[in-house]
């Protein structure tokens, strides 16, 4: 009766295993252990039949494991997970563990397989961690590319907002933003922003600025056994945060458009991306002195309303104020002369920025390993969408009520103001609050744009106000 019971268990377990995912090798190993255990506990009558059935079952599992970890022609056939699985030395159909005819053969097999459980669990956990790391890496790379796509948005928006004769100048400076900013971030910016050393609690020791990782120092390790270079996950963070750094610098180019020569502007961009922005990041996201202010929460900025956009916006406003207005900007007939020359470019730029903002905000989850990470990213995307829409409608409505005009540039800037407003709290508020944040952002943009114009500060794209 025990032998018949174990046979039924084997059939049930085989059916369950057949329904399981082909890639889940760890689960199949555990089924095999259960089979071996049930056979060991069965009566010795019919033990030879049990051994034959167990041999066939484990041979099938072995073949599936080999197919999973050693696919023909695969570049990953010699991966660490595959090598660790092979090191378990699971019994095959020709193994001596299945050639014994003594009643204790199945018990010996069960004992052997059970002894491999701890190592099998380690292989499974290691492979699971590798998969989680791979998903997070892909997620951050994709989101970083989205943020990079904001640069075409900035270029289109600024070119459309300025006079036609200066469009080439504006586009050239947008290229300077990315190229010079990248070099500065590589040599100095990353180290100052995210370098150590840290104390035992994870805070910067000097509380002011990082001092490790200049020029990608420590980004690559070596595999002495194979004589190859092994890139680290630091490169993923470098790329994602580089996109944020250059975005902060690009905000300035719109505020000082049509008034700066190339050489001094390139020097400014280098200083902005190598020192100014990295210092702000070190104080906050890298757990410097500002992150310790207040209660246990410290300084919170989910995706960078203050760290990225306020830093860039204040720099743009200061630059516009210091440089002074363009010649004739505040004359009586200036509105028509200095109006945006190409609304299609302006609107397309706004949509490109809105598109890239999803990488900006959703990517700030910094992980995509669990369903909770995915749900948080969806929450961020929804909040971002609602805030931008509400802010744009508020600004458009106010302009229409006061001027009786369909003010497209103001509509676009209202959308961008809503995006900036929600960026800090997009992962920490529910959608109703995001709508309120967008509403307030639209009002703040409208009021600040009026004040800046009253003060005769010439900001062609309202970068500081946004």
PDB file of N, CA and C in Angstrom, residues 225-298:
ATOM      1  N   UNK A 225      40.824  34.782 -13.077  1.00  0.00           N
ATOM      2  CA  UNK A 225      40.734  33.417 -13.591  1.00  0.00           C
ATOM      3  C   UNK A 225      40.594  33.394 -15.107  1.00  0.00           C
ATOM      4  N   UNK A 226      39.865  34.378 -15.650  1.00  0.00           N
ATOM      5  CA  UNK A 226      39.617  34.394 -17.085  1.00  0.00           C
ATOM      6  C   UNK A 226      40.365  35.523 -17.789  1.00  0.00           C
ATOM      7  N   UNK A 227      41.038  36.382 -17.013  1.00  0.00           N
ATOM      8  CA  UNK A 227      41.786  37.466 -17.616  1.00  0.00           C
ATOM      9  C   UNK A 227      40.928  38.499 -18.316  1.00  0.00           C
ATOM     10  N   UNK A 228      39.752  38.781 -17.766  1.00  0.00           N
ATOM     11  CA  UNK A 228      38.824  39.718 -18.400  1.00  0.00           C
ATOM     12  C   UNK A 228      38.446  40.830 -17.424  1.00  0.00           C
ATOM     13  N   UNK A 229      37.916  41.917 -17.993  1.00  0.00           N
ATOM     14  CA  UNK A 229      37.389  43.011 -17.189  1.00  0.00           C
ATOM     15  C   UNK A 229      35.929  42.733 -16.846  1.00  0.00           C
ATOM     16  N   UNK A 230      35.524  43.093 -15.643  1.00  0.00           N
ATOM     17  CA  UNK A 230      34.156  42.875 -15.190  1.00  0.00           C
ATOM     18  C   UNK A 230      33.559  44.222 -14.800  1.00  0.00           C
ATOM     19  N   UNK A 231      32.630  44.760 -15.589  1.00  0.00           N
ATOM     20  CA  UNK A 231      32.020  46.047 -15.229  1.00  0.00           C
ATOM     21  C   UNK A 231      31.140  45.908 -13.996  1.00  0.00           C
ATOM     22  N   UNK A 232      31.064  46.953 -13.202  1.00  0.00           N
ATOM     23  CA  UNK A 232      30.253  46.942 -11.981  1.00  0.00           C
ATOM     24  C   UNK A 232      28.942  47.693 -12.217  1.00  0.00           C
ATOM     25  N   UNK A 233      28.023  47.565 -11.279  1.00  0.00           N
ATOM     26  CA  UNK A 233      26.737  48.240 -11.388  1.00  0.00           C
ATOM     27  C   UNK A 233      26.855  49.747 -11.210  1.00  0.00           C
ATOM     28  N   UNK A 234      28.016  50.228 -10.785  1.00  0.00           N
ATOM     29  CA  UNK A 234      28.213  51.669 -10.652  1.00  0.00           C
ATOM     30  C   UNK A 234      28.016  52.366 -11.990  1.00  0.00           C
ATOM     31  N   UNK A 235      28.351  51.688 -13.079  1.00  0.00           N
ATOM     32  CA  UNK A 235      28.187  52.281 -14.402  1.00  0.00           C
ATOM     33  C   UNK A 235      26.719  52.590 -14.702  1.00  0.00           C
ATOM     34  N   UNK A 236      25.827  51.743 -14.222  1.00  0.00           N
ATOM     35  CA  UNK A 236      24.399  51.992 -14.419  1.00  0.00           C
ATOM     36  C   UNK A 236      23.980  53.276 -13.724  1.00  0.00           C
ATOM     37  N   UNK A 237      24.407  53.423 -12.475  1.00  0.00           N
ATOM     38  CA  UNK A 237      24.076  54.638 -11.733  1.00  0.00           C
ATOM     39  C   UNK A 237      24.714  55.862 -12.370  1.00  0.00           C
ATOM     40  N   UNK A 238      25.952  55.711 -12.844  1.00  0.00           N
ATOM     41  CA  UNK A 238      26.628  56.839 -13.493  1.00  0.00           C
ATOM     42  C   UNK A 238      25.827  57.342 -14.686  1.00  0.00           C
ATOM     43  N   UNK A 239      25.374  56.432 -15.533  1.00  0.00           N
ATOM     44  CA  UNK A 239      24.632  56.823 -16.730  1.00  0.00           C
ATOM     45  C   UNK A 239      23.311  57.486 -16.372  1.00  0.00           C
ATOM     46  N   UNK A 240      22.580  56.902 -15.443  1.00  0.00           N
ATOM     47  CA  UNK A 240      21.275  57.453 -15.078  1.00  0.00           C
ATOM     48  C   UNK A 240      21.426  58.840 -14.462  1.00  0.00           C
ATOM     49  N   UNK A 241      22.390  59.002 -13.564  1.00  0.00           N
ATOM     50  CA  UNK A 241      22.570  60.292 -12.906  1.00  0.00           C
ATOM     51  C   UNK A 241      23.214  61.321 -13.834  1.00  0.00           C
ATOM     52  N   UNK A 242      23.983  60.876 -14.820  1.00  0.00           N
ATOM     53  CA  UNK A 242      24.518  61.794 -15.819  1.00  0.00           C
ATOM     54  C   UNK A 242      23.389  62.494 -16.569  1.00  0.00           C
ATOM     55  N   UNK A 243      22.337  61.744 -16.902  1.00  0.00           N
ATOM     56  CA  UNK A 243      21.212  62.344 -17.611  1.00  0.00           C
ATOM     57  C   UNK A 243      20.565  63.443 -16.770  1.00  0.00           C
ATOM     58  N   UNK A 244      20.470  63.243 -15.470  1.00  0.00           N
ATOM     59  CA  UNK A 244      19.918  64.270 -14.579  1.00  0.00           C
ATOM     60  C   UNK A 244      20.818  65.500 -14.551  1.00  0.00           C
ATOM     61  N   UNK A 245      22.133  65.283 -14.466  1.00  0.00           N
ATOM     62  CA  UNK A 245      23.077  66.395 -14.357  1.00  0.00           C
ATOM     63  C   UNK A 245      23.018  67.285 -15.592  1.00  0.00           C
ATOM     64  N   UNK A 246      23.065  66.701 -16.759  1.00  0.00           N
ATOM     65  CA  UNK A 246      23.040  67.510 -17.983  1.00  0.00           C
ATOM     66  C   UNK A 246      21.687  68.182 -18.181  1.00  0.00           C
ATOM     67  N   UNK A 247      20.622  67.569 -17.684  1.00  0.00           N
ATOM     68  CA  UNK A 247      19.304  68.215 -17.766  1.00  0.00           C
ATOM     69  C   UNK A 247      19.273  69.478 -16.913  1.00  0.00           C
ATOM     70  N   UNK A 248      19.856  69.413 -15.721  1.00  0.00           N
ATOM     71  CA  UNK A 248      19.905  70.602 -14.865  1.00  0.00           C
ATOM     72  C   UNK A 248      20.674  71.726 -15.532  1.00  0.00           C
ATOM     73  N   UNK A 249      21.768  71.381 -16.212  1.00  0.00           N
ATOM     74  CA  UNK A 249      22.575  72.405 -16.871  1.00  0.00           C
ATOM     75  C   UNK A 249      21.846  73.010 -18.059  1.00  0.00           C
ATOM     76  N   UNK A 250      21.075  72.207 -18.781  1.00  0.00           N
ATOM     77  CA  UNK A 250      20.399  72.685 -19.983  1.00  0.00           C
ATOM     78  C   UNK A 250      19.315  73.707 -19.664  1.00  0.00           C
ATOM     79  N   UNK A 251      18.744  73.654 -18.480  1.00  0.00           N
ATOM     80  CA  UNK A 251      17.716  74.623 -18.101  1.00  0.00           C
ATOM     81  C   UNK A 251      18.240  76.048 -18.247  1.00  0.00           C
ATOM     82  N   UNK A 252      19.508  76.225 -17.957  1.00  0.00           N
ATOM     83  CA  UNK A 252      20.092  77.563 -17.963  1.00  0.00           C
ATOM     84  C   UNK A 252      20.153  78.150 -19.368  1.00  0.00           C
ATOM     85  N   UNK A 253      20.388  77.315 -20.371  1.00  0.00           N
ATOM     86  CA  UNK A 253      20.583  77.828 -21.727  1.00  0.00           C
ATOM     87  C   UNK A 253      19.362  78.583 -22.228  1.00  0.00           C
ATOM     88  N   UNK A 254      18.153  78.181 -21.825  1.00  0.00           N
ATOM     89  CA  UNK A 254      16.955  78.892 -22.246  1.00  0.00           C
ATOM     90  C   UNK A 254      16.814  80.246 -21.586  1.00  0.00           C
ATOM     91  N   UNK A 255      17.191  80.327 -20.301  1.00  0.00           N
ATOM     92  CA  UNK A 255      17.041  81.581 -19.582  1.00  0.00           C
ATOM     93  C   UNK A 255      17.967  82.679 -20.057  1.00  0.00           C
ATOM     94  N   UNK A 256      19.132  82.312 -20.601  1.00  0.00           N
ATOM     95  CA  UNK A 256      20.109  83.316 -21.045  1.00  0.00           C
ATOM     96  C   UNK A 256      20.275  83.289 -22.558  1.00  0.00           C
ATOM     97  N   UNK A 257      19.280  82.779 -23.265  1.00  0.00           N
ATOM     98  CA  UNK A 257      19.370  82.632 -24.716  1.00  0.00           C
ATOM     99  C   UNK A 257      19.588  83.979 -25.402  1.00  0.00           C
ATOM    100  N   UNK A 258      20.327  83.933 -26.512  1.00  0.00           N
ATOM    101  CA  UNK A 258      20.582  85.070 -27.401  1.00  0.00           C
ATOM    102  C   UNK A 258      21.532  86.112 -26.815  1.00  0.00           C
ATOM    103  N   UNK A 259      22.232  85.811 -25.717  1.00  0.00           N
ATOM    104  CA  UNK A 259      23.081  86.833 -25.103  1.00  0.00           C
ATOM    105  C   UNK A 259      24.455  86.352 -24.672  1.00  0.00           C
ATOM    106  N   UNK A 260      24.804  85.100 -24.905  1.00  0.00           N
ATOM    107  CA  UNK A 260      26.075  84.578 -24.398  1.00  0.00           C
ATOM    108  C   UNK A 260      26.873  83.963 -25.546  1.00  0.00           C
ATOM    109  N   UNK A 261      28.166  84.218 -25.556  1.00  0.00           N
ATOM    110  CA  UNK A 261      29.049  83.619 -26.554  1.00  0.00           C
ATOM    111  C   UNK A 261      29.393  82.187 -26.160  1.00  0.00           C
ATOM    112  N   UNK A 262      29.928  81.458 -27.138  1.00  0.00           N
ATOM    113  CA  UNK A 262      30.137  80.026 -26.950  1.00  0.00           C
ATOM    114  C   UNK A 262      31.185  79.708 -25.877  1.00  0.00           C
ATOM    115  N   UNK A 263      32.336  80.367 -25.933  1.00  0.00           N
ATOM    116  CA  UNK A 263      33.435  80.032 -25.020  1.00  0.00           C
ATOM    117  C   UNK A 263      33.063  80.231 -23.556  1.00  0.00           C
ATOM    118  N   UNK A 264      32.573  81.406 -23.160  1.00  0.00           N
ATOM    119  CA  UNK A 264      32.191  81.550 -21.742  1.00  0.00           C
ATOM    120  C   UNK A 264      31.041  80.643 -21.343  1.00  0.00           C
ATOM    121  N   UNK A 265      30.145  80.363 -22.290  1.00  0.00           N
ATOM    122  CA  UNK A 265      29.041  79.464 -21.952  1.00  0.00           C
ATOM    123  C   UNK A 265      29.562  78.051 -21.688  1.00  0.00           C
ATOM    124  N   UNK A 266      30.528  77.588 -22.481  1.00  0.00           N
ATOM    125  CA  UNK A 266      31.110  76.260 -22.264  1.00  0.00           C
ATOM    126  C   UNK A 266      31.794  76.179 -20.909  1.00  0.00           C
ATOM    127  N   UNK A 267      32.477  77.278 -20.522  1.00  0.00           N
ATOM    128  CA  UNK A 267      33.119  77.309 -19.196  1.00  0.00           C
ATOM    129  C   UNK A 267      32.070  77.215 -18.099  1.00  0.00           C
ATOM    130  N   UNK A 268      30.978  77.944 -18.269  1.00  0.00           N
ATOM    131  CA  UNK A 268      29.912  77.883 -17.262  1.00  0.00           C
ATOM    132  C   UNK A 268      29.344  76.473 -17.141  1.00  0.00           C
ATOM    133  N   UNK A 269      29.074  75.825 -18.285  1.00  0.00           N
ATOM    134  CA  UNK A 269      28.507  74.475 -18.252  1.00  0.00           C
ATOM    135  C   UNK A 269      29.450  73.514 -17.535  1.00  0.00           C
ATOM    136  N   UNK A 270      30.749  73.662 -17.765  1.00  0.00           N
ATOM    137  CA  UNK A 270      31.713  72.793 -17.086  1.00  0.00           C
ATOM    138  C   UNK A 270      31.623  72.989 -15.576  1.00  0.00           C
ATOM    139  N   UNK A 271      31.575  74.223 -15.126  1.00  0.00           N
ATOM    140  CA  UNK A 271      31.492  74.501 -13.685  1.00  0.00           C
ATOM    141  C   UNK A 271      30.171  73.989 -13.116  1.00  0.00           C
ATOM    142  N   UNK A 272      29.092  74.161 -13.874  1.00  0.00           N
ATOM    143  CA  UNK A 272      27.774  73.727 -13.400  1.00  0.00           C
ATOM    144  C   UNK A 272      27.719  72.216 -13.196  1.00  0.00           C
ATOM    145  N   UNK A 273      28.259  71.464 -14.153  1.00  0.00           N
ATOM    146  CA  UNK A 273      28.157  69.998 -14.099  1.00  0.00           C
ATOM    147  C   UNK A 273      29.280  69.341 -13.309  1.00  0.00           C
ATOM    148  N   UNK A 274      30.386  70.059 -13.110  1.00  0.00           N
ATOM    149  CA  UNK A 274      31.506  69.494 -12.340  1.00  0.00           C
ATOM    150  C   UNK A 274      31.479  69.895 -10.884  1.00  0.00           C
ATOM    151  N   UNK A 275      30.776  70.995 -10.556  1.00  0.00           N
ATOM    152  CA  UNK A 275      30.853  71.482  -9.186  1.00  0.00           C
ATOM    153  C   UNK A 275      29.494  71.868  -8.598  1.00  0.00           C
ATOM    154  N   UNK A 276      28.780  72.800  -9.233  1.00  0.00           N
ATOM    155  CA  UNK A 276      27.561  73.346  -8.616  1.00  0.00           C
ATOM    156  C   UNK A 276      26.515  72.255  -8.387  1.00  0.00           C
ATOM    157  N   UNK A 277      26.087  71.588  -9.456  1.00  0.00           N
ATOM    158  CA  UNK A 277      25.080  70.533  -9.303  1.00  0.00           C
ATOM    159  C   UNK A 277      25.586  69.369  -8.443  1.00  0.00           C
ATOM    160  N   UNK A 278      26.810  68.873  -8.638  1.00  0.00           N
ATOM    161  CA  UNK A 278      27.287  67.785  -7.780  1.00  0.00           C
ATOM    162  C   UNK A 278      27.287  68.116  -6.293  1.00  0.00           C
ATOM    163  N   UNK A 279      27.612  69.356  -5.931  1.00  0.00           N
ATOM    164  CA  UNK A 279      27.609  69.726  -4.516  1.00  0.00           C
ATOM    165  C   UNK A 279      26.188  69.642  -3.949  1.00  0.00           C
ATOM    166  N   UNK A 280      25.219  70.126  -4.707  1.00  0.00           N
ATOM    167  CA  UNK A 280      23.828  70.049  -4.255  1.00  0.00           C
ATOM    168  C   UNK A 280      23.405  68.591  -4.074  1.00  0.00           C
ATOM    169  N   UNK A 281      23.797  67.730  -5.004  1.00  0.00           N
ATOM    170  CA  UNK A 281      23.470  66.308  -4.897  1.00  0.00           C
ATOM    171  C   UNK A 281      24.139  65.689  -3.680  1.00  0.00           C
ATOM    172  N   UNK A 282      25.394  66.031  -3.432  1.00  0.00           N
ATOM    173  CA  UNK A 282      26.113  65.472  -2.284  1.00  0.00           C
ATOM    174  C   UNK A 282      25.425  65.849  -0.977  1.00  0.00           C
ATOM    175  N   UNK A 283      24.908  67.048  -0.867  1.00  0.00           N
ATOM    176  CA  UNK A 283      24.211  67.468   0.351  1.00  0.00           C
ATOM    177  C   UNK A 283      22.927  66.679   0.585  1.00  0.00           C
ATOM    178  N   UNK A 284      22.314  66.200  -0.469  1.00  0.00           N
ATOM    179  CA  UNK A 284      20.956  65.646  -0.375  1.00  0.00           C
ATOM    180  C   UNK A 284      20.915  64.155  -0.678  1.00  0.00           C
ATOM    181  N   UNK A 285      20.947  63.801  -1.949  1.00  0.00           N
ATOM    182  CA  UNK A 285      20.809  62.398  -2.330  1.00  0.00           C
ATOM    183  C   UNK A 285      21.983  61.537  -1.881  1.00  0.00           C
ATOM    184  N   UNK A 286      23.149  62.132  -1.677  1.00  0.00           N
ATOM    185  CA  UNK A 286      24.294  61.346  -1.223  1.00  0.00           C
ATOM    186  C   UNK A 286      24.486  61.443   0.289  1.00  0.00           C
ATOM    187  N   UNK A 287      23.434  61.888   0.982  1.00  0.00           N
ATOM    188  CA  UNK A 287      23.387  61.885   2.440  1.00  0.00           C
ATOM    189  C   UNK A 287      24.454  62.776   3.062  1.00  0.00           C
ATOM    190  N   UNK A 288      24.497  64.036   2.572  1.00  0.00           N
ATOM    191  CA  UNK A 288      25.334  65.048   3.194  1.00  0.00           C
ATOM    192  C   UNK A 288      24.587  65.746   4.315  1.00  0.00           C
ATOM    193  N   UNK A 289      25.002  66.968   4.636  1.00  0.00           N
ATOM    194  CA  UNK A 289      24.455  67.644   5.818  1.00  0.00           C
ATOM    195  C   UNK A 289      22.962  67.943   5.691  1.00  0.00           C
ATOM    196  N   UNK A 290      22.484  68.270   4.500  1.00  0.00           N
ATOM    197  CA  UNK A 290      21.082  68.640   4.357  1.00  0.00           C
ATOM    198  C   UNK A 290      20.146  67.446   4.551  1.00  0.00           C
ATOM    199  N   UNK A 291      20.642  66.245   4.261  1.00  0.00           N
ATOM    200  CA  UNK A 291      19.807  65.059   4.429  1.00  0.00           C
ATOM    201  C   UNK A 291      19.538  64.745   5.892  1.00  0.00           C
ATOM    202  N   UNK A 292      20.262  65.374   6.825  1.00  0.00           N
ATOM    203  CA  UNK A 292      20.086  65.115   8.254  1.00  0.00           C
ATOM    204  C   UNK A 292      19.217  66.170   8.934  1.00  0.00           C
ATOM    205  N   UNK A 293      18.792  67.156   8.166  1.00  0.00           N
ATOM    206  CA  UNK A 293      17.981  68.232   8.738  1.00  0.00           C
ATOM    207  C   UNK A 293      16.576  67.717   9.041  1.00  0.00           C
ATOM    208  N   UNK A 294      16.000  68.153  10.150  1.00  0.00           N
ATOM    209  CA  UNK A 294      14.632  67.788  10.480  1.00  0.00           C
ATOM    210  C   UNK A 294      14.547  66.475  11.228  1.00  0.00           C
ATOM    211  N   UNK A 295      13.402  65.796  11.057  1.00  0.00           N
ATOM    212  CA  UNK A 295      13.155  64.549  11.778  1.00  0.00           C
ATOM    213  C   UNK A 295      13.857  63.396  11.075  1.00  0.00           C
ATOM    214  N   UNK A 296      13.390  62.184  11.349  1.00  0.00           N
ATOM    215  CA  UNK A 296      14.041  61.001  10.786  1.00  0.00           C
ATOM    216  C   UNK A 296      13.977  60.965   9.267  1.00  0.00           C
ATOM    217  N   UNK A 297      12.958  61.597   8.678  1.00  0.00           N
ATOM    218  CA  UNK A 297      12.829  61.578   7.223  1.00  0.00           C
ATOM    219  C   UNK A 297      13.918  62.401   6.559  1.00  0.00           C
ATOM    220  N   UNK A 298      14.405  63.437   7.216  1.00  0.00           N
ATOM    221  CA  UNK A 298      15.434  64.279   6.626  1.00  0.00           C
ATOM    222  C   UNK A 298      14.913  65.038   5.421  1.00  0.00           C
TER     223      UNK A 298
END
